[in-house]
Each structure stands twice: as C-alpha cells, then as structure tokens.
Coordinates of N, CA and C in Angstrom, one line a residue:
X1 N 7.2 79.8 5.7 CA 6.3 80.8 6.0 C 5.1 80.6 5.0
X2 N 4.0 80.7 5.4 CA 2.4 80.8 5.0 C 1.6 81.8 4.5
X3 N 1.3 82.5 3.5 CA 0.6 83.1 4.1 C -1.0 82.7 4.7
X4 N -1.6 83.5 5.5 CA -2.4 83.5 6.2 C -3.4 83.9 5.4
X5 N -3.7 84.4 4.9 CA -5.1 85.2 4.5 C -5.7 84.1 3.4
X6 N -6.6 83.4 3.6 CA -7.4 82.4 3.0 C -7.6 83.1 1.2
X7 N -7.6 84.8 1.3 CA -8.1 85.2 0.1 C -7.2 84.8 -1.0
X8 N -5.5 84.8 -0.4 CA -4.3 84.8 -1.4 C -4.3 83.2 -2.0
X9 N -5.5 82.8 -1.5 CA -5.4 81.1 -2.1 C -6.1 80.9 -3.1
X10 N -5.4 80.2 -4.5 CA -5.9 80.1 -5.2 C -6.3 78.5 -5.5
X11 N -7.3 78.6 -6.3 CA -8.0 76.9 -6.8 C -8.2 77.1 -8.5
X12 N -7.4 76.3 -8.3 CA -7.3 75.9 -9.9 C -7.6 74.3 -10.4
X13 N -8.0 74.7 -11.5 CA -8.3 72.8 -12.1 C -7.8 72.5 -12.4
X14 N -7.4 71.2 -12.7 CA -6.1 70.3 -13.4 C -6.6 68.7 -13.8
X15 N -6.6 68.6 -15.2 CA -7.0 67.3 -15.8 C -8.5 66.9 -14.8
X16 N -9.9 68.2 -14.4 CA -11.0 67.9 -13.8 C -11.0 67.7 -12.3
X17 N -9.5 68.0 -11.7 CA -10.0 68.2 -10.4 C -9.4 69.3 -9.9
X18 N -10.3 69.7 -8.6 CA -9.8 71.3 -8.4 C -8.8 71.1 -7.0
X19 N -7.7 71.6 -7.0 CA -6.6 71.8 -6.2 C -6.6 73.4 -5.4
X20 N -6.0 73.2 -4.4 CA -6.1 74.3 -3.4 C -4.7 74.7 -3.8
X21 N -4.0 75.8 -4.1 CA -2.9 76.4 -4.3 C -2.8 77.7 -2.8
X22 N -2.0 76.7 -2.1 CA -1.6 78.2 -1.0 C -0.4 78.7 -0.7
X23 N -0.5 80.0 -1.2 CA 0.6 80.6 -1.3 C 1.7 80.5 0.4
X24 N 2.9 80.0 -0.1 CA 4.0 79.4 0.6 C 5.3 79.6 0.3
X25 N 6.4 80.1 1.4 CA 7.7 80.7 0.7 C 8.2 79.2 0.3
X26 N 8.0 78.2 0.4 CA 8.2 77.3 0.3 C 8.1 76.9 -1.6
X27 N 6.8 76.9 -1.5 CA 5.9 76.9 -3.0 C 6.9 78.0 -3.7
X28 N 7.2 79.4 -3.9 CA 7.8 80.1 -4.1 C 9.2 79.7 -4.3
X29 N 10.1 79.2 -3.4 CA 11.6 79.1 -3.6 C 11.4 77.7 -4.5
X30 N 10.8 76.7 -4.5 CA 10.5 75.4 -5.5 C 10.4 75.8 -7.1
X31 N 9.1 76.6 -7.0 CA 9.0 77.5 -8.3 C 10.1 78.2 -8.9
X32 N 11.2 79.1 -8.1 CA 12.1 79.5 -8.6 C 13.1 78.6 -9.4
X33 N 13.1 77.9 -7.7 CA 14.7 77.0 -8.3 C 14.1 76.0 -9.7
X34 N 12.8 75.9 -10.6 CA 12.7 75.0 -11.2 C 12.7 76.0 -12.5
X35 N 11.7 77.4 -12.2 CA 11.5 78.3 -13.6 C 12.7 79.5 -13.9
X36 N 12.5 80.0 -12.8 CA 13.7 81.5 -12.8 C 12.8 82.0 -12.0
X37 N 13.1 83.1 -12.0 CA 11.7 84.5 -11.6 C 10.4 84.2 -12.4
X38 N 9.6 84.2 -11.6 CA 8.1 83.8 -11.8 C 7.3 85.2 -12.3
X39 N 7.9 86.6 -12.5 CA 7.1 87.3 -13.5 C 7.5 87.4 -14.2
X40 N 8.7 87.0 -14.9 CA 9.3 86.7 -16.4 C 8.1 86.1 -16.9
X41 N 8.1 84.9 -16.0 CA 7.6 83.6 -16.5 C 6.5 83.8 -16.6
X42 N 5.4 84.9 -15.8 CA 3.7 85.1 -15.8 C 3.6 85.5 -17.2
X43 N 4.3 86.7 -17.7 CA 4.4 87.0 -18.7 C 4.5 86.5 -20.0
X44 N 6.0 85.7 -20.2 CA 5.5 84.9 -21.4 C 4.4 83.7 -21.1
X45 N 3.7 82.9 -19.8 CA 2.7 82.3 -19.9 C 1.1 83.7 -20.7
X46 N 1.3 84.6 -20.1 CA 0.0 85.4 -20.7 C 0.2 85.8 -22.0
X47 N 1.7 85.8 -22.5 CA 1.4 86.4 -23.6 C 1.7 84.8 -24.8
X48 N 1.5 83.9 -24.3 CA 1.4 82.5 -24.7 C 2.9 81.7 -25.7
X49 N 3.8 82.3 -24.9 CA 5.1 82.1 -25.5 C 6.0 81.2 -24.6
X50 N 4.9 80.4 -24.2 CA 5.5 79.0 -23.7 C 5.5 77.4 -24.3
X51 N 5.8 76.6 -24.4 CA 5.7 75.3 -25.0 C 4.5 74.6 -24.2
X52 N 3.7 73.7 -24.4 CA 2.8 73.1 -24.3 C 3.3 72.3 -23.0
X53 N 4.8 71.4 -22.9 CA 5.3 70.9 -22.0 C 5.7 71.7 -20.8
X54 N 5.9 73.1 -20.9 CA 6.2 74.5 -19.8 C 4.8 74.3 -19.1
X55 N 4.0 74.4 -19.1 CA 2.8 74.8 -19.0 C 2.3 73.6 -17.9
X56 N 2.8 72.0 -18.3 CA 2.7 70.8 -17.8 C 3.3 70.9 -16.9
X57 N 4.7 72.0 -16.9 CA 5.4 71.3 -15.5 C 5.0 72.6 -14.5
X58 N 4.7 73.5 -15.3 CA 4.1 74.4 -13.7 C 3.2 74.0 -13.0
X59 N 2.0 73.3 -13.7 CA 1.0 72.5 -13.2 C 1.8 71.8 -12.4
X60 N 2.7 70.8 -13.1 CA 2.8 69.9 -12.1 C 3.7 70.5 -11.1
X61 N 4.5 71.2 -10.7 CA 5.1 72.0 -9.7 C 4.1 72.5 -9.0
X62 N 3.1 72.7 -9.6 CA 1.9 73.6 -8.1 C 0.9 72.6 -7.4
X63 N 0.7 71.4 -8.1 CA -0.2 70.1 -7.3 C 0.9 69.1 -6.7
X64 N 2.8 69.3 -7.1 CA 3.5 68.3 -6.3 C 2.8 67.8 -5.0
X65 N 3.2 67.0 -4.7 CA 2.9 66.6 -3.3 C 1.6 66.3 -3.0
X66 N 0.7 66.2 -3.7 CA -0.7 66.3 -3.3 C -0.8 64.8 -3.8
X67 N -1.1 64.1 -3.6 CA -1.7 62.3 -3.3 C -2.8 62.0 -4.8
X68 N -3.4 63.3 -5.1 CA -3.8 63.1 -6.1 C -3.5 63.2 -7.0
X69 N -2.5 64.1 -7.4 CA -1.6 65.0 -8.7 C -1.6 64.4 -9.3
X70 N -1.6 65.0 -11.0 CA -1.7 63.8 -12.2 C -0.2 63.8 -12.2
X71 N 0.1 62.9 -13.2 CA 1.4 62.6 -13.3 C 1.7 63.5 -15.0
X72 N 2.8 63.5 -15.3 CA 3.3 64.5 -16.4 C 2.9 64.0 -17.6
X73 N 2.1 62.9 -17.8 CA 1.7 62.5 -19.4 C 0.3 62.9 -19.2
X74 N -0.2 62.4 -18.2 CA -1.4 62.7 -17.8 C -2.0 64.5 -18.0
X75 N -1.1 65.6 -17.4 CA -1.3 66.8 -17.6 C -1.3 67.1 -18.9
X76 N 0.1 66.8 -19.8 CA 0.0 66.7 -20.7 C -1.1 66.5 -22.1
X77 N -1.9 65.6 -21.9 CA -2.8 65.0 -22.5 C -3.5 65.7 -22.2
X78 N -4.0 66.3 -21.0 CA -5.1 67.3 -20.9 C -5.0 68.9 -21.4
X79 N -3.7 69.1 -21.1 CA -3.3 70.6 -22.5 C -3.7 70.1 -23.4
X80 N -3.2 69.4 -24.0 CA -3.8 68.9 -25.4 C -5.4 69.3 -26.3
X81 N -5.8 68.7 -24.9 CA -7.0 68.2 -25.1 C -7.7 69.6 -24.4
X82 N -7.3 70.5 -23.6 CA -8.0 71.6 -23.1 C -7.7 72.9 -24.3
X83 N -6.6 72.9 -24.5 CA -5.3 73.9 -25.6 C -4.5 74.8 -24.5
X84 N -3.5 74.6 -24.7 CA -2.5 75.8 -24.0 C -3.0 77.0 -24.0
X85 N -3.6 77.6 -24.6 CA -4.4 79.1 -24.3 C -5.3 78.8 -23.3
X86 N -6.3 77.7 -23.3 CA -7.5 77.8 -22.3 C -6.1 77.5 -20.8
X87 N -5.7 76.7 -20.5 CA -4.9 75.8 -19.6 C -4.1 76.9 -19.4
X88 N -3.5 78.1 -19.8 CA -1.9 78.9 -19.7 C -2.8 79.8 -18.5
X89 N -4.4 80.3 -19.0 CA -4.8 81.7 -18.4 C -4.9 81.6 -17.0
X90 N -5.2 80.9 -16.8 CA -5.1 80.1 -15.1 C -4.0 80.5 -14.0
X91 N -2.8 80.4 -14.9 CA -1.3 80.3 -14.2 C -0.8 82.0 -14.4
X92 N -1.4 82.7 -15.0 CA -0.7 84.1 -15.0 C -1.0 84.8 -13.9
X93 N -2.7 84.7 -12.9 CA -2.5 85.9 -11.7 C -1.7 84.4 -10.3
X94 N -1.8 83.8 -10.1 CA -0.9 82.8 -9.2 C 0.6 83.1 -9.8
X95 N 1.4 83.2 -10.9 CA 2.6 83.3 -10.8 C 3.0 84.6 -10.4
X96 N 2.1 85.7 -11.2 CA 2.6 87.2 -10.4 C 2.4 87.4 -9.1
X97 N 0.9 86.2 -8.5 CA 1.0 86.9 -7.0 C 1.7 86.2 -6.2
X98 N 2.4 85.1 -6.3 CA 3.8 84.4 -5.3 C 4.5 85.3 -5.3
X99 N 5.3 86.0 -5.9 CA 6.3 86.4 -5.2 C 6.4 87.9 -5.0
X100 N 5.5 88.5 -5.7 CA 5.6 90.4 -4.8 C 4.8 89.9 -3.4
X101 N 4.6 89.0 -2.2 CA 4.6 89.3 -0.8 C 3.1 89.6 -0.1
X102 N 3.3 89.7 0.9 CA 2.0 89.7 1.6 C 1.6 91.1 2.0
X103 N 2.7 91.7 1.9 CA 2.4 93.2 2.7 C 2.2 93.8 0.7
X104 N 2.4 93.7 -0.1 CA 2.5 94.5 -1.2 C 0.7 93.8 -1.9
X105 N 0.8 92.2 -1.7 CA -0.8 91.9 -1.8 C -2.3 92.8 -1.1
X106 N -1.6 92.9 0.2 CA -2.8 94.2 1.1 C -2.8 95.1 0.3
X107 N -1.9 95.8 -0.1 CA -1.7 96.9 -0.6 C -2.5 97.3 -1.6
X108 N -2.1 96.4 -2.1 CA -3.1 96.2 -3.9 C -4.9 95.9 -3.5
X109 N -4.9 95.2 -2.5 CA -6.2 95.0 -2.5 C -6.8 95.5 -1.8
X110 N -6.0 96.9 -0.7 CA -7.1 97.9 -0.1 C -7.3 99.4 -0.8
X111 N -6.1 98.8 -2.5 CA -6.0 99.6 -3.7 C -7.6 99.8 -4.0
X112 N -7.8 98.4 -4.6 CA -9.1 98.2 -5.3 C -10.2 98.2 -4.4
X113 N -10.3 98.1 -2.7 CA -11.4 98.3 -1.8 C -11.7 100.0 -2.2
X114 N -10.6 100.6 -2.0 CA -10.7 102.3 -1.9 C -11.2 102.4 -3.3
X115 N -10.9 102.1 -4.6 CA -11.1 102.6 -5.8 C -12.7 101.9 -5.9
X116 N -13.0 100.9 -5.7 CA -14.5 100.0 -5.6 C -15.6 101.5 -5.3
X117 N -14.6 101.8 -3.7 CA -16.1 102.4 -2.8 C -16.0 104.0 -3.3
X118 N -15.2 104.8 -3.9 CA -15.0 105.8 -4.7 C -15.8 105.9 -6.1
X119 N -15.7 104.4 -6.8 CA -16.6 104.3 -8.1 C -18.2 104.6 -7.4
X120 N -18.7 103.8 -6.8 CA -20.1 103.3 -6.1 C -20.6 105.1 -5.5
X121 N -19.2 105.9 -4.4 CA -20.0 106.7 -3.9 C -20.6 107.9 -5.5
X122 N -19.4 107.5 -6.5 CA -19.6 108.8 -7.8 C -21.2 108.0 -8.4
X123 N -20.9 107.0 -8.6 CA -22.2 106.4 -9.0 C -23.2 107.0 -8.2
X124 N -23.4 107.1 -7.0 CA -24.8 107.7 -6.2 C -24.8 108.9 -6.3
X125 N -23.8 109.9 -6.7 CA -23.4 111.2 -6.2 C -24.5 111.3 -8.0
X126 N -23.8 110.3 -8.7 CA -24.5 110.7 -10.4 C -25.9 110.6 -10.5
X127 N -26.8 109.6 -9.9 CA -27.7 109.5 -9.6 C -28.7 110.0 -9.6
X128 N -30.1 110.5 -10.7 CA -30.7 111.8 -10.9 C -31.5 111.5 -9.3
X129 N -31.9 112.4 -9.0 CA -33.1 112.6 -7.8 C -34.1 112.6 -8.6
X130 N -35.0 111.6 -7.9 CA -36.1 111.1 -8.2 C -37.2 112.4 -7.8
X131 N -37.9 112.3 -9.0 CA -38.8 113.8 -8.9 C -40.4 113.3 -7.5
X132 N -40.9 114.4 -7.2 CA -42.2 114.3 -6.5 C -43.1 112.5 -7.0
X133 N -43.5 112.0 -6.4 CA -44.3 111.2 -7.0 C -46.1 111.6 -7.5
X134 N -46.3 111.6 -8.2 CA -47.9 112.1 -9.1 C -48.6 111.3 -8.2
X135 N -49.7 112.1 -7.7 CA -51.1 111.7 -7.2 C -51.3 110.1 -8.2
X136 N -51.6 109.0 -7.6 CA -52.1 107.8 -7.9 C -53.2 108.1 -9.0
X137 N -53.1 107.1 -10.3 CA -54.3 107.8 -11.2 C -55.6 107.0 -10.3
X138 N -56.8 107.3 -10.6 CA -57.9 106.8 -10.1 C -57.9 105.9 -10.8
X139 N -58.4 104.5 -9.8 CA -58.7 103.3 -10.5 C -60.5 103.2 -10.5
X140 N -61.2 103.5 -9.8 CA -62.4 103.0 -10.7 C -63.2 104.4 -10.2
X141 N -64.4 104.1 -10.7 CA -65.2 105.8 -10.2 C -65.1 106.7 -9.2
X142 N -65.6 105.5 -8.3 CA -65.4 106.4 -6.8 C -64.4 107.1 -6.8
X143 N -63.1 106.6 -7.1 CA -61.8 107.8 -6.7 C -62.2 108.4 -7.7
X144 N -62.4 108.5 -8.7 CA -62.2 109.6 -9.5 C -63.0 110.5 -9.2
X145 N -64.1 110.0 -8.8 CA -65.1 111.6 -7.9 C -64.2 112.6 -6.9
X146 N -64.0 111.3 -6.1 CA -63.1 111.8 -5.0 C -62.2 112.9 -5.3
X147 N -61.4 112.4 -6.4 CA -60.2 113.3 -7.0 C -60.7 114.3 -7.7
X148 N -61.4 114.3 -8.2 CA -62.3 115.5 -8.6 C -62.6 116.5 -7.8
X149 N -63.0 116.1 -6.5 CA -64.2 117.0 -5.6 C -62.7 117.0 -5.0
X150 N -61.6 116.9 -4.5 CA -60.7 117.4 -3.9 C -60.0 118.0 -4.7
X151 N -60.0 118.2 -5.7 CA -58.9 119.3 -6.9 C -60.2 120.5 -6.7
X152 N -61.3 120.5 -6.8 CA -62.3 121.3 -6.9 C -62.1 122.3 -5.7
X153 N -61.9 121.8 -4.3 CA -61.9 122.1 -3.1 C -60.9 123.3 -2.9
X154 N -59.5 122.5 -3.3 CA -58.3 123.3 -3.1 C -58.3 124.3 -4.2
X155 N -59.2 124.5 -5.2 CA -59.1 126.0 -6.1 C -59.7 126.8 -5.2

C-alpha cells in the first residue's frame, strides 16, 4: 500500500543528494523489522540519544533500493562531516509520520487548515478600521486657492 497524497512525501538530503521518501506500508514494515517502533525511535533521534552509526542506518534504510544510495561508509563520513545534530533533525517528522496512517495524517492536517484560517479570520477581526481619509494636502497654489475658496463656500 501507498500512500497517495504527494504532500505525505518527504525529500530529504543525503551525502548532497536529494531523495524522494514515499511513504509505503512497505517502507514502514522494513523500518520496523530493522529499528522497533519508529516513535520510540523519532524520539530518541530528536532528543539526540542515538549513536552516529543509528542515524547512518536509518538513512540508509530510507534511500535502500535507490541506484544511487550511498553506501554505509559513505553516509557515515558525511554525519561526520555534517554532525549528528544537523543530519538527526531531518529524520524525526518522517519517522513519526510513517506509522500513525493516512486517515490520522488528514486529520492533523485539516487540524492545522481549520486552526491556520481561525488565526487569519482573528487577525482581520483585530484589525483597526482605517479612519476617513483627509482631503489631499495641496500641492502647488492653484489647489490651495481652490481649497481655500471651497472650505470658504461650505461655512
């Protein structure tokens, strides 16, 4: 199974090239059978209580199969060289969103449509009303006569 929705796909970089991650029960039961539960795992990845080599093989678990995937020294070398903190932050919203599902992803994200257009309508609702706009000042004499002999008129 697939999901369908182009949005649940993520792209992530890896040793400078960018890979297409799409979410797949497939991708999902691979990930299990290699980590455990994958929001255990989001977790200690965000809160950075993974080994430098963890980090290498999720990578390499999520570009398997791909023709171009680095190979595991190769990833390696690039944590290194990127740091496990810059390289870990990547992998924490893709390991939480594999496995809570496609009907619980809608969910969440017609969460944040509804909360978006509720911030935006209070924002307008806050919005002072713009007062009368002031007569244009006069730019050279003539108006100013003008403006004169018409304030004159209406007393």
């Amino acid at each position: 199974m697939t999901d369908t929705n182009p949005e649940h796909d993520a792209e992530i970089s890896v040793c400078g090239e960018v890979y297409l991650i799409r979410r797949t029960h497939e991708l999902l039961r691979r990930m299990e059978s290699v980590f455990g539960p994958l929001i255990p795992l989001a977790n200690r990845v965000e809160a950075l209580n993974v080994r430098q080599s963890e980090v290498a093989l999720i990578y390499g678990e999520l570009v398997r199969g791909d023709r171009t995937a680095p190979g595991r020294a190769d990833l390696e070398r690039w944590i290194w060289e990127e740091g496990t903190p810059k390289t870990a932050k990547p992998l924490v919203r893709l390991l939480l969103e594999l496995p809570i599902g496609n009907a619980t992803l809608r969910a969440i994200e017609e969460e944040k449509r509804m909360a978006a257009a509720e911030q935006a309508e209070a924002r307008e609702r806050a919005r002072p009303t713009e007062p009368a706009a002031a007569p244009a000042a006069p730019t050279d004499l003539a108006d100013a006569i003008a403006a004169a002999l018409t304030t004159r008129s209406a007393a």
